[in-house]
Tab-separated table of C-alpha atoms and ligand atoms in Angstrom:
chain	number	residue	atom	x	y	z
A	1314	MET	CA	13.965	-32.692	-8.501
A	1315	ASN	CA	12.004	-35.885	-8.618
A	1316	GLU	CA	9.169	-35.159	-6.263
A	1317	ASN	CA	7.692	-38.072	-4.461
A	1318	THR	CA	4.156	-38.067	-5.837
A	1319	GLY	CA	1.755	-40.740	-6.923
A	1320	ILE	CA	1.998	-42.109	-10.435
A	1321	LEU	CA	-1.119	-42.300	-12.579
A	1322	THR	CA	-0.543	-44.607	-15.519
A	1323	ILE	CA	-3.045	-44.359	-18.345
A	1324	ASN	CA	-2.906	-47.095	-20.915
A	1325	VAL	CA	-3.946	-45.245	-24.057
A	1326	ALA	CA	-3.471	-48.370	-26.166
A	1327	ALA	CA	-5.991	-50.169	-23.955
A	1328	VAL	CA	-8.495	-47.308	-24.446
A	1329	ALA	CA	-8.090	-47.763	-28.207
A	1330	ALA	CA	-8.508	-51.544	-27.878
A	1331	ASN	CA	-11.705	-50.961	-25.878
A	1332	TRP	CA	-12.973	-48.625	-28.603
A	1333	ARG	CA	-12.272	-51.263	-31.274
A	1334	ALA	CA	-14.074	-53.949	-29.241
A	1335	ILE	CA	-17.135	-51.709	-28.866
A	1336	ALA	CA	-17.014	-50.724	-32.544
A	1337	ALA	CA	-16.927	-54.406	-33.572
A	1338	HIS	CA	-19.902	-55.099	-31.314
A	1339	ALA	CA	-21.912	-52.121	-32.578
A	1340	HIS	CA	-21.082	-52.653	-36.262
A	1341	PRO	CA	-22.581	-51.601	-38.686
A	1342	SER	CA	-23.548	-48.601	-36.540
A	1343	ILE	CA	-20.934	-45.869	-36.234
A	1344	THR	CA	-19.048	-45.868	-32.934
A	1345	SER	CA	-18.122	-42.425	-31.654
A	1346	ALA	CA	-16.113	-41.549	-28.529
A	1347	VAL	CA	-17.253	-39.339	-25.650
A	1348	ILE	CA	-14.135	-37.490	-24.494
A	1349	LYS	CA	-15.853	-34.743	-22.495
A	1350	ALA	CA	-14.356	-33.489	-19.207
A	1351	ASP	CA	-10.841	-34.153	-20.512
A	1352	ALA	CA	-11.749	-37.756	-21.396
A	1353	TYR	CA	-13.255	-38.321	-17.936
A	1354	GLY	CA	-10.119	-36.792	-16.418
A	1355	LEU	CA	-7.655	-39.064	-18.198
A	1356	GLY	CA	-6.458	-36.669	-20.919
A	1357	ALA	CA	-8.426	-35.890	-24.084
A	1358	ALA	CA	-5.304	-34.552	-25.811
A	1359	GLN	CA	-3.673	-37.998	-25.554
A	1360	ILE	CA	-6.750	-40.207	-25.930
A	1361	GLY	CA	-8.542	-38.305	-28.726
A	1362	PRO	CA	-5.705	-38.596	-31.291
A	1363	GLU	CA	-5.119	-42.284	-30.441
A	1364	LEU	CA	-8.818	-43.029	-31.071
A	1365	TYR	CA	-8.670	-41.048	-34.297
A	1366	ARG	CA	-5.739	-43.243	-35.409
A	1367	SER	CA	-7.867	-46.286	-34.559
A	1368	GLY	CA	-10.550	-45.079	-36.957
A	1369	CYS	CA	-12.888	-43.057	-34.727
A	1370	ARG	CA	-14.352	-40.074	-36.593
A	1371	HIS	CA	-17.053	-38.761	-34.230
A	1372	PHE	CA	-16.133	-37.145	-30.914
A	1373	PHE	CA	-18.302	-35.653	-28.176
A	1374	PHE	CA	-17.138	-32.824	-25.924
A	1375	ALA	CA	-19.108	-30.970	-23.265
A	1376	THR	CA	-17.931	-27.382	-23.655
A	1377	LEU	CA	-16.628	-25.120	-26.378
A	1378	THR	CA	-13.397	-24.457	-24.469
A	1379	GLU	CA	-12.443	-28.109	-24.054
A	1380	ALA	CA	-13.241	-28.862	-27.691
A	1381	VAL	CA	-11.273	-25.902	-29.084
A	1382	SER	CA	-8.073	-27.139	-27.461
A	1383	VAL	CA	-8.385	-30.743	-28.682
A	1384	ARG	CA	-9.950	-30.183	-32.123
A	1385	PRO	CA	-6.606	-29.362	-33.840
A	1386	LEU	CA	-5.159	-32.673	-32.605
A	1387	LEU	CA	-7.803	-34.639	-34.510
A	1388	GLY	CA	-7.912	-35.042	-38.264
A	1389	ASP	CA	-9.847	-32.622	-40.461
A	1390	ASP	CA	-12.488	-35.226	-41.216
A	1391	ALA	CA	-13.375	-35.697	-37.522
A	1392	HIS	CA	-16.908	-34.669	-36.502
A	1393	CYS	CA	-16.807	-32.909	-33.132
A	1394	TYR	CA	-19.964	-32.208	-31.162
A	1395	LEU	CA	-20.602	-29.963	-28.159
A	1396	LEU	CA	-22.996	-31.731	-25.778
A	1397	GLY	CA	-23.529	-28.547	-23.791
A	1398	GLY	CA	-24.489	-26.537	-26.856
A	1399	VAL	CA	-22.943	-23.226	-27.692
A	1400	PRO	CA	-22.810	-20.205	-25.359
A	1401	VAL	CA	-24.348	-16.907	-26.484
A	1402	GLY	CA	-21.678	-15.166	-28.529
A	1403	GLY	CA	-19.764	-18.423	-29.063
A	1404	GLU	CA	-21.498	-19.329	-32.334
A	1405	ALA	CA	-18.821	-17.937	-34.647
A	1406	ASP	CA	-16.060	-19.638	-32.642
A	1407	ALA	CA	-17.857	-22.961	-32.828
A	1408	VAL	CA	-18.184	-22.731	-36.600
A	1409	ARG	CA	-14.624	-21.481	-37.090
A	1410	HIS	CA	-13.299	-24.490	-35.174
A	1411	ARG	CA	-15.777	-26.755	-36.961
A	1412	LEU	CA	-17.567	-27.794	-33.815
A	1413	VAL	CA	-21.170	-28.930	-34.022
A	1414	PRO	CA	-23.351	-27.710	-31.151
A	1415	VAL	CA	-26.012	-30.040	-29.794
A	1416	LEU	CA	-29.108	-27.830	-29.535
A	1417	SER	CA	-31.235	-28.900	-26.582
A	1418	SER	CA	-34.119	-26.438	-26.337
A	1419	LEU	CA	-36.444	-24.573	-28.667
A	1420	SER	CA	-34.823	-21.298	-27.663
A	1421	ALA	CA	-31.389	-22.677	-28.565
A	1422	VAL	CA	-32.788	-23.722	-31.954
A	1423	GLU	CA	-34.254	-20.238	-32.493
A	1424	ARG	CA	-31.010	-18.547	-31.496
A	1425	TRP	CA	-28.932	-20.773	-33.768
A	1426	LEU	CA	-31.220	-20.209	-36.767
A	1427	ARG	CA	-31.317	-16.450	-36.190
A	1428	TRP	CA	-27.536	-16.288	-35.885
A	1429	ARG	CA	-27.097	-18.365	-39.040
A	1430	VAL	CA	-29.383	-16.116	-41.074
A	1431	GLU	CA	-27.615	-12.994	-39.779
A	1432	SER	CA	-24.253	-14.552	-40.640
A	1433	GLY	CA	-25.436	-15.622	-44.079
A	1434	LEU	CA	-24.505	-19.255	-43.438
A	1435	SER	CA	-26.271	-22.359	-44.718
A	1436	ALA	CA	-27.094	-25.475	-42.691
A	1437	THR	CA	-24.130	-27.193	-44.358
A	1438	ALA	CA	-21.707	-24.393	-43.496
A	1439	ALA	CA	-22.866	-24.266	-39.872
A	1440	PRO	CA	-24.165	-27.720	-38.949
A	1441	ALA	CA	-25.976	-28.431	-35.679
A	1442	ALA	CA	-27.199	-31.515	-33.856
A	1443	LEU	CA	-30.470	-31.768	-31.963
A	1444	LYS	CA	-31.272	-33.513	-28.723
A	1445	PHE	CA	-34.678	-34.397	-27.401
A	1446	ASP	CA	-35.845	-35.831	-24.153
A	1447	THR	CA	-37.290	-39.314	-23.819
A	1448	GLY	CA	-37.101	-39.694	-20.054
A	1449	MET	CA	-33.874	-38.235	-18.696
A	1450	THR	CA	-35.371	-34.774	-18.091
A	1451	ARG	CA	-32.059	-32.998	-18.266
A	1452	LEU	CA	-31.090	-31.446	-21.575
A	1453	GLY	CA	-33.277	-31.834	-24.629
A	1454	LEU	CA	-36.432	-30.621	-26.333
A	1455	ALA	CA	-39.617	-32.089	-24.918
A	1456	ALA	CA	-41.184	-34.637	-27.259
A	1457	GLY	CA	-44.034	-32.186	-27.964
A	1458	GLU	CA	-41.561	-29.489	-28.966
A	1459	LEU	CA	-39.819	-31.831	-31.384
A	1460	GLU	CA	-43.213	-32.776	-32.866
A	1461	GLN	CA	-43.901	-29.082	-33.324
A	1462	LEU	CA	-40.614	-28.665	-35.221
A	1463	LEU	CA	-41.296	-31.724	-37.353
A	1464	ALA	CA	-44.779	-30.475	-38.213
A	1465	ASP	CA	-43.261	-27.443	-39.915
A	1466	GLU	CA	-41.339	-29.130	-42.717
A	1467	ALA	CA	-39.803	-25.938	-44.088
A	1468	ARG	CA	-38.525	-25.006	-40.661
A	1469	TRP	CA	-37.138	-28.491	-40.097
A	1470	LEU	CA	-35.317	-28.423	-43.412
A	1471	ALA	CA	-33.947	-24.964	-42.637
A	1472	LEU	CA	-32.401	-26.456	-39.524
A	1473	SER	CA	-31.458	-29.806	-41.136
A	1474	PRO	CA	-29.618	-31.181	-38.098
A	1475	VAL	CA	-26.828	-33.645	-38.888
A	1476	LEU	CA	-27.619	-35.741	-35.837
A	1477	LEU	CA	-30.754	-36.328	-33.764
A	1478	MET	CA	-30.081	-37.799	-30.350
A	1479	SER	CA	-31.557	-38.678	-26.988
A	1480	HIS	CA	-30.071	-40.106	-23.784
A	1481	LEU	CA	-31.041	-43.142	-21.696
A	1482	ALA	CA	-31.569	-42.561	-17.981
A	1483	VAL	CA	-31.338	-46.136	-16.650
A	1484	ALA	CA	-29.246	-48.019	-19.223
A	1485	ASP	CA	-27.151	-49.562	-16.415
A	1486	ASP	CA	-30.328	-51.178	-15.060
A	1487	THR	CA	-30.715	-53.830	-17.772
A	1488	TYR	CA	-34.264	-54.963	-17.016
A	1489	ASN	CA	-35.776	-51.589	-16.180
A	1490	PRO	CA	-38.790	-51.137	-18.503
A	1491	GLN	CA	-37.940	-47.452	-18.873
A	1492	ASN	CA	-35.215	-48.445	-21.360
A	1493	LYS	CA	-37.737	-49.860	-23.817
A	1494	ARG	CA	-40.084	-46.927	-23.293
A	1495	GLN	CA	-37.302	-44.483	-24.099
A	1496	ARG	CA	-36.188	-46.539	-27.095
A	1497	ASP	CA	-39.717	-46.652	-28.543
A	1498	ALA	CA	-40.271	-42.936	-27.978
A	1499	PHE	CA	-36.905	-42.254	-29.600
A	1500	PHE	CA	-37.529	-44.278	-32.747
A	1501	ALA	CA	-41.109	-43.030	-33.142
A	1502	LEU	CA	-39.981	-39.420	-33.515
A	1503	GLY	CA	-36.573	-40.285	-34.981
A	1504	GLY	CA	-38.285	-42.234	-37.750
A	1505	ARG	CA	-40.472	-39.268	-38.634
A	1506	ALA	CA	-37.445	-36.983	-38.752
A	1507	LYS	CA	-35.649	-39.411	-41.041
A	1508	GLN	CA	-38.583	-39.402	-43.451
A	1509	LEU	CA	-38.157	-35.654	-43.847
A	1510	GLN	CA	-34.380	-35.887	-43.987
A	1511	PRO	CA	-33.050	-39.319	-45.028
A	1512	GLY	CA	-29.358	-38.536	-44.357
A	1513	LEU	CA	-30.008	-37.714	-40.701
A	1514	LEU	CA	-28.013	-39.775	-38.146
A	1515	LEU	CA	-29.950	-41.096	-35.132
A	1516	SER	CA	-28.165	-41.756	-31.836
A	1517	LEU	CA	-29.469	-43.058	-28.504
A	1518	ALA	CA	-27.031	-45.383	-26.723
A	1519	ASN	CA	-24.291	-44.554	-24.217
A	1520	SER	CA	-21.936	-47.338	-23.005
A	1521	CYS	CA	-24.553	-49.404	-21.179
A	1522	GLY	CA	-27.194	-48.653	-23.813
A	1523	ILE	CA	-25.000	-50.313	-26.466
A	1524	TYR	CA	-25.099	-53.602	-24.531
A	1525	LEU	CA	-28.885	-53.518	-24.071
A	1526	GLY	CA	-29.092	-54.891	-27.608
A	1527	ARG	CA	-28.896	-54.061	-31.277
A	1528	ASP	CA	-32.281	-52.398	-31.210
A	1529	TYR	CA	-30.688	-49.559	-29.208
A	1530	HIS	CA	-27.797	-48.896	-31.614
A	1531	ALA	CA	-29.511	-46.674	-34.207
A	1532	ASP	CA	-26.973	-45.075	-36.589
A	1533	LEU	CA	-24.367	-43.977	-34.085
A	1534	VAL	CA	-23.470	-45.069	-30.543
A	1535	ARG	CA	-21.835	-42.845	-27.896
A	1536	PRO	CA	-19.631	-44.760	-25.464
A	1537	GLY	CA	-17.782	-42.873	-22.748
A	1538	ALA	CA	-17.272	-44.890	-19.555
A	1539	ALA	CA	-16.668	-48.220	-21.347
A	1540	LEU	CA	-13.722	-46.723	-23.229
A	1541	TYR	CA	-12.100	-46.016	-19.877
A	1542	GLY	CA	-12.639	-49.517	-18.508
A	1543	PHE	CA	-16.066	-49.617	-16.868
A	1544	ASN	CA	-18.043	-52.764	-17.590
A	1545	PRO	CA	-20.980	-51.608	-19.762
A	1546	SER	CA	-22.850	-54.918	-19.425
A	1547	PRO	CA	-23.207	-55.416	-15.679
A	1548	GLU	CA	-25.011	-58.758	-16.158
A	1549	SER	CA	-22.051	-60.433	-17.879
A	1550	ALA	CA	-18.258	-60.502	-18.154
A	1551	SER	CA	-16.772	-57.185	-19.173
A	1552	PRO	CA	-16.070	-56.741	-22.893
A	1553	VAL	CA	-13.494	-54.035	-22.065
A	1554	SER	CA	-10.331	-53.942	-19.979
A	1555	GLY	CA	-8.905	-51.605	-17.354
A	1556	VAL	CA	-6.815	-48.650	-18.449
A	1557	VAL	CA	-5.832	-46.929	-15.179
A	1558	ARG	CA	-3.231	-47.708	-12.549
A	1559	LEU	CA	-2.614	-45.450	-9.554
A	1560	THR	CA	0.472	-46.064	-7.441
A	1561	LEU	CA	1.225	-44.039	-4.319
A	1562	PRO	CA	4.681	-43.774	-2.746
A	1563	VAL	CA	5.131	-44.573	0.929
A	1564	ILE	CA	6.744	-41.498	2.481
A	1565	ALA	CA	6.936	-42.715	6.075
A	1566	LEU	CA	6.742	-46.052	7.780
A	1567	ARG	CA	6.336	-46.635	11.492
A	1568	THR	CA	5.900	-49.561	13.786
A	1569	LEU	CA	3.702	-48.778	16.768
A	1570	THR	CA	5.533	-49.441	19.997
A	1571	GLU	CA	2.295	-49.033	21.936
A	1572	SER	CA	-1.364	-48.591	21.053
A	1573	ALA	CA	-2.192	-45.139	19.632
A	1574	SER	CA	-4.979	-43.414	17.749
A	1575	VAL	CA	-4.404	-42.733	14.046
A	1576	GLY	CA	-5.425	-39.630	12.104
A	1577	TYR	CA	-7.865	-36.735	12.585
A	1578	GLY	CA	-10.710	-37.409	14.942
A	1579	ALA	CA	-8.688	-40.223	16.537
A	1580	GLU	CA	-11.229	-42.630	15.078
A	1581	TYR	CA	-8.894	-45.531	14.551
A	1582	GLY	CA	-7.198	-47.324	17.419
A	1583	GLY	CA	-3.785	-48.606	16.340
A	1584	ARG	CA	-2.319	-51.596	18.177
A	1585	LYS	CA	1.181	-52.239	19.413
A	1586	GLY	CA	3.303	-53.937	16.755
A	1587	GLN	CA	1.228	-52.707	13.821
A	1588	VAL	CA	3.237	-51.371	10.870
A	1589	LEU	CA	1.699	-48.228	9.381
A	1590	ALA	CA	2.648	-46.669	6.054
A	1591	VAL	CA	1.924	-43.031	5.251
A	1592	VAL	CA	1.461	-42.421	1.523
A	1593	ALA	CA	1.649	-39.179	-0.458
A	1594	GLY	CA	-1.897	-38.522	-1.664
A	1595	GLY	CA	-5.047	-37.477	0.151
A	1596	TYR	CA	-8.476	-36.086	-0.437
A	1597	ALA	CA	-7.035	-33.158	-2.403
A	1598	ASP	CA	-5.963	-35.818	-4.896
A	1599	GLY	CA	-9.407	-37.398	-5.060
A	1600	LEU	CA	-8.389	-40.301	-2.846
A	1601	HIS	CA	-11.484	-40.244	-0.647
A	1602	ARG	CA	-13.467	-41.055	-3.779
A	1603	VAL	CA	-11.054	-43.764	-4.866
A	1604	LEU	CA	-10.812	-45.486	-1.497
A	1605	GLY	CA	-14.255	-44.835	-0.060
A	1606	PRO	CA	-15.137	-46.231	3.356
A	1607	ASP	CA	-13.233	-49.448	4.183
A	1608	GLY	CA	-10.788	-48.767	1.388
A	1609	TYR	CA	-7.709	-50.787	0.741
A	1610	GLY	CA	-4.740	-50.953	-1.593
A	1611	LEU	CA	-2.134	-53.461	-2.684
A	1612	CYS	CA	1.344	-53.421	-1.165
A	1613	ARG	CA	3.709	-56.026	-2.623
A	1614	GLY	CA	0.577	-57.716	-3.927
A	1615	VAL	CA	-0.989	-58.003	-0.459
A	1616	LYS	CA	-4.295	-56.341	0.425
A	1617	VAL	CA	-3.656	-53.530	2.929
A	1618	PRO	CA	-6.495	-51.542	4.555
A	1619	VAL	CA	-6.643	-47.764	5.006
A	1620	VAL	CA	-6.703	-46.821	8.683
A	1621	GLY	CA	-8.093	-43.578	10.100
A	1622	ARG	CA	-9.433	-40.725	8.024
A	1623	VAL	CA	-7.862	-39.748	4.728
A	1624	SER	CA	-6.127	-36.365	5.180
A	1625	MET	CA	-5.694	-33.641	2.585
A	1626	ASP	CA	-2.242	-34.736	1.443
A	1627	SER	CA	-1.746	-38.134	2.980
A	1628	ALA	CA	-3.406	-41.381	3.957
A	1629	VAL	CA	-2.310	-44.196	6.249
A	1630	PHE	CA	-2.380	-47.917	5.453
A	1631	ASP	CA	-1.844	-50.879	7.735
A	1632	VAL	CA	0.930	-52.719	5.912
A	1633	THR	CA	1.688	-55.217	8.707
A	1634	ALA	CA	0.648	-58.199	6.560
A	1635	ALA	CA	2.610	-57.024	3.519
A	1636	LEU	CA	5.850	-56.606	5.440
A	1637	ALA	CA	5.538	-59.720	7.592
A	1638	GLY	CA	7.472	-62.934	7.202
A	1639	GLY	CA	10.995	-61.704	6.749
A	1640	SER	CA	10.165	-59.245	3.974
A	1641	ALA	CA	10.939	-56.236	6.135
A	1642	TRP	CA	11.461	-52.883	4.539
A	1643	VAL	CA	14.980	-51.467	4.379
A	1644	ASP	CA	15.418	-47.723	4.712
A	1645	GLY	CA	15.813	-46.071	1.314
A	1646	GLU	CA	13.959	-48.850	-0.498
A	1647	ARG	CA	11.099	-47.580	-2.600
A	1648	LEU	CA	7.799	-48.883	-1.313
A	1649	THR	CA	4.495	-48.190	-3.025
A	1650	ILE	CA	0.818	-48.936	-2.582
A	1651	GLU	CA	-1.440	-49.424	-5.573
A	1652	VAL	CA	-4.966	-48.133	-5.097
A	1653	ILE	CA	-6.198	-48.638	-8.669
A	1654	ASN	CA	-5.022	-51.588	-10.693
A	1655	PRO	CA	-6.340	-52.435	-14.176
A	1656	ASP	CA	-6.741	-56.144	-13.359
A	1657	VAL	CA	-7.455	-56.500	-9.651
A	1658	LEU	CA	-8.543	-53.176	-8.181
A	1659	THR	CA	-10.509	-52.142	-11.256
A	1660	LEU	CA	-12.830	-49.165	-11.435
A	1661	ASP	CA	-15.739	-51.611	-11.285
A	1662	VAL	CA	-14.378	-53.121	-8.075
A	1663	LEU	CA	-13.819	-49.668	-6.562
A	1664	THR	CA	-17.271	-48.493	-7.564
A	1665	ALA	CA	-18.984	-51.536	-6.073
A	1666	ARG	CA	-16.925	-51.255	-2.902
A	1667	ASN	CA	-17.276	-47.615	-2.065
A	1668	GLN	CA	-20.724	-46.940	-3.498
A	1669	ALA	CA	-19.487	-43.831	-5.230
A	1670	LEU	CA	-20.468	-43.364	-8.805
A	1671	GLY	CA	-17.668	-44.848	-10.912
A	1672	TYR	CA	-17.578	-41.687	-12.981
A	1673	GLU	CA	-16.858	-39.695	-9.831
A	1674	VAL	CA	-14.000	-42.017	-8.870
A	1675	LEU	CA	-12.426	-41.463	-12.252
A	1676	THR	CA	-12.976	-37.733	-12.698
A	1677	SER	CA	-11.879	-37.020	-9.110
A	1678	LEU	CA	-8.348	-38.087	-10.119
A	1679	ARG	CA	-8.165	-35.097	-12.386
A	1680	ALA	CA	-7.265	-32.697	-9.601
A	1681	GLY	CA	-4.671	-35.048	-8.181
A	1682	ARG	CA	-1.003	-34.161	-7.864
A	1683	TYR	CA	0.091	-37.175	-9.833
A	1684	ARG	CA	2.817	-37.722	-12.330
A	1685	ARG	CA	1.069	-39.016	-15.410
A	1686	ILE	CA	2.480	-41.699	-17.630
A	1687	TYR	CA	0.753	-42.437	-20.927
A	1688	GLN	CA	1.315	-45.930	-22.269
A	1689	ALA	CA	0.902	-46.092	-26.005
A	1690	GLU	CA	2.294	-49.578	-26.620
A	1691	ALA	CA	-0.200	-52.374	-27.008
A	1692	VAL	CA	-0.076	-54.708	-24.007
B	1703	PLP	C1	-21.636	-38.506	-21.051
B	1703	PLP	C2	-22.573	-38.844	-22.122
B	1703	PLP	C3	-22.456	-40.058	-22.838
B	1703	PLP	C4	-21.476	-41.150	-22.438
B	1703	PLP	O1	-22.053	-41.876	-21.386
B	1703	PLP	P1	-21.311	-43.133	-20.731
B	1703	PLP	O2	-22.302	-43.653	-19.755
B	1703	PLP	O3	-20.087	-42.616	-20.073
B	1703	PLP	O4	-21.013	-44.077	-21.825
B	1703	PLP	C5	-23.279	-40.263	-23.916
B	1703	PLP	N1	-24.205	-39.338	-24.267
B	1703	PLP	C6	-24.377	-38.184	-23.593
B	1703	PLP	C7	-25.423	-37.234	-24.015
B	1703	PLP	C8	-23.579	-37.905	-22.486
B	1703	PLP	O5	-23.772	-36.763	-21.802
């Protein structure tokens, strides 16, 4: 059975091309790839290995579970980090799968060191990364706590983290002075740590942080969103290209013979003569995030607006303009509406239009009942 569902096409080759463009820009810093949350919903098992083949050797996951399933698909020399740290009792699993937890509090540091001593493992056998806070106030040691650790040289060397990182809170806001404040705070303490431990890698920049300038790159950059097509330099033309296309099949078409309300709440007043297309795909497929208020799609290349509320499994578009002028639809003909297009209806366009966070638009597709097609050929 070939069920009539939407088709989500993910251009894996374009993700790899985006990674290479970012890596060229960030050179000589190391460019990693953030593939947490199943590569922002697009498929870490497909995207991770393709990036590895492109030369990426540092990967960031959020949880132990997601990393364990993808780790075997990456080469042995890949460095895999757990941004969410390691759960109590998960330490041995993390080490067995060669996953490096990012420790983000003093208590996590204490627990890791205690576990390592009890397990008789050295810092090399069970490596950890360390995160400190410079203004995000989410995960990370407070600056004072890091200073405390650095003041005790023996303790610092016992921990010997492989990576010291922090995270920018407003990197998408190019001229916000908080960026420079965070950068200076980061390098002040990062520099001290590097004096104690010269091989330590320092990392600050996410996608937007990379395009704030070289002075944000440190040793390793951590792009996520830009890999998947979001413009990381909002002030200029995008250095990356779109990777996602979402096409929904029309499952019913009707021409209104008189005016009628459309959808739940009867909020939309349809007019006589209007041609309405019902597509498979609704809010259970993340479409309310994709379309937002005043959403539209492309039918035969023509802009067609959503009418009425998006339902759980379906949405209605006014396709009158697309089917006008002698291009009427014949029964049995396959008709589709594109709601994400890598060139025209890009994630940046959708984000600007519906005021949802772009990351939400993307990750909301994850639950969708879509047939996925992975394109590996270069375009
Ligand atoms: C998610 C995440 C990133 C990637 O951020 P983007 O804005 O998607 O590039 C980088 N670093 C940390 C700590 C993150 O949590």
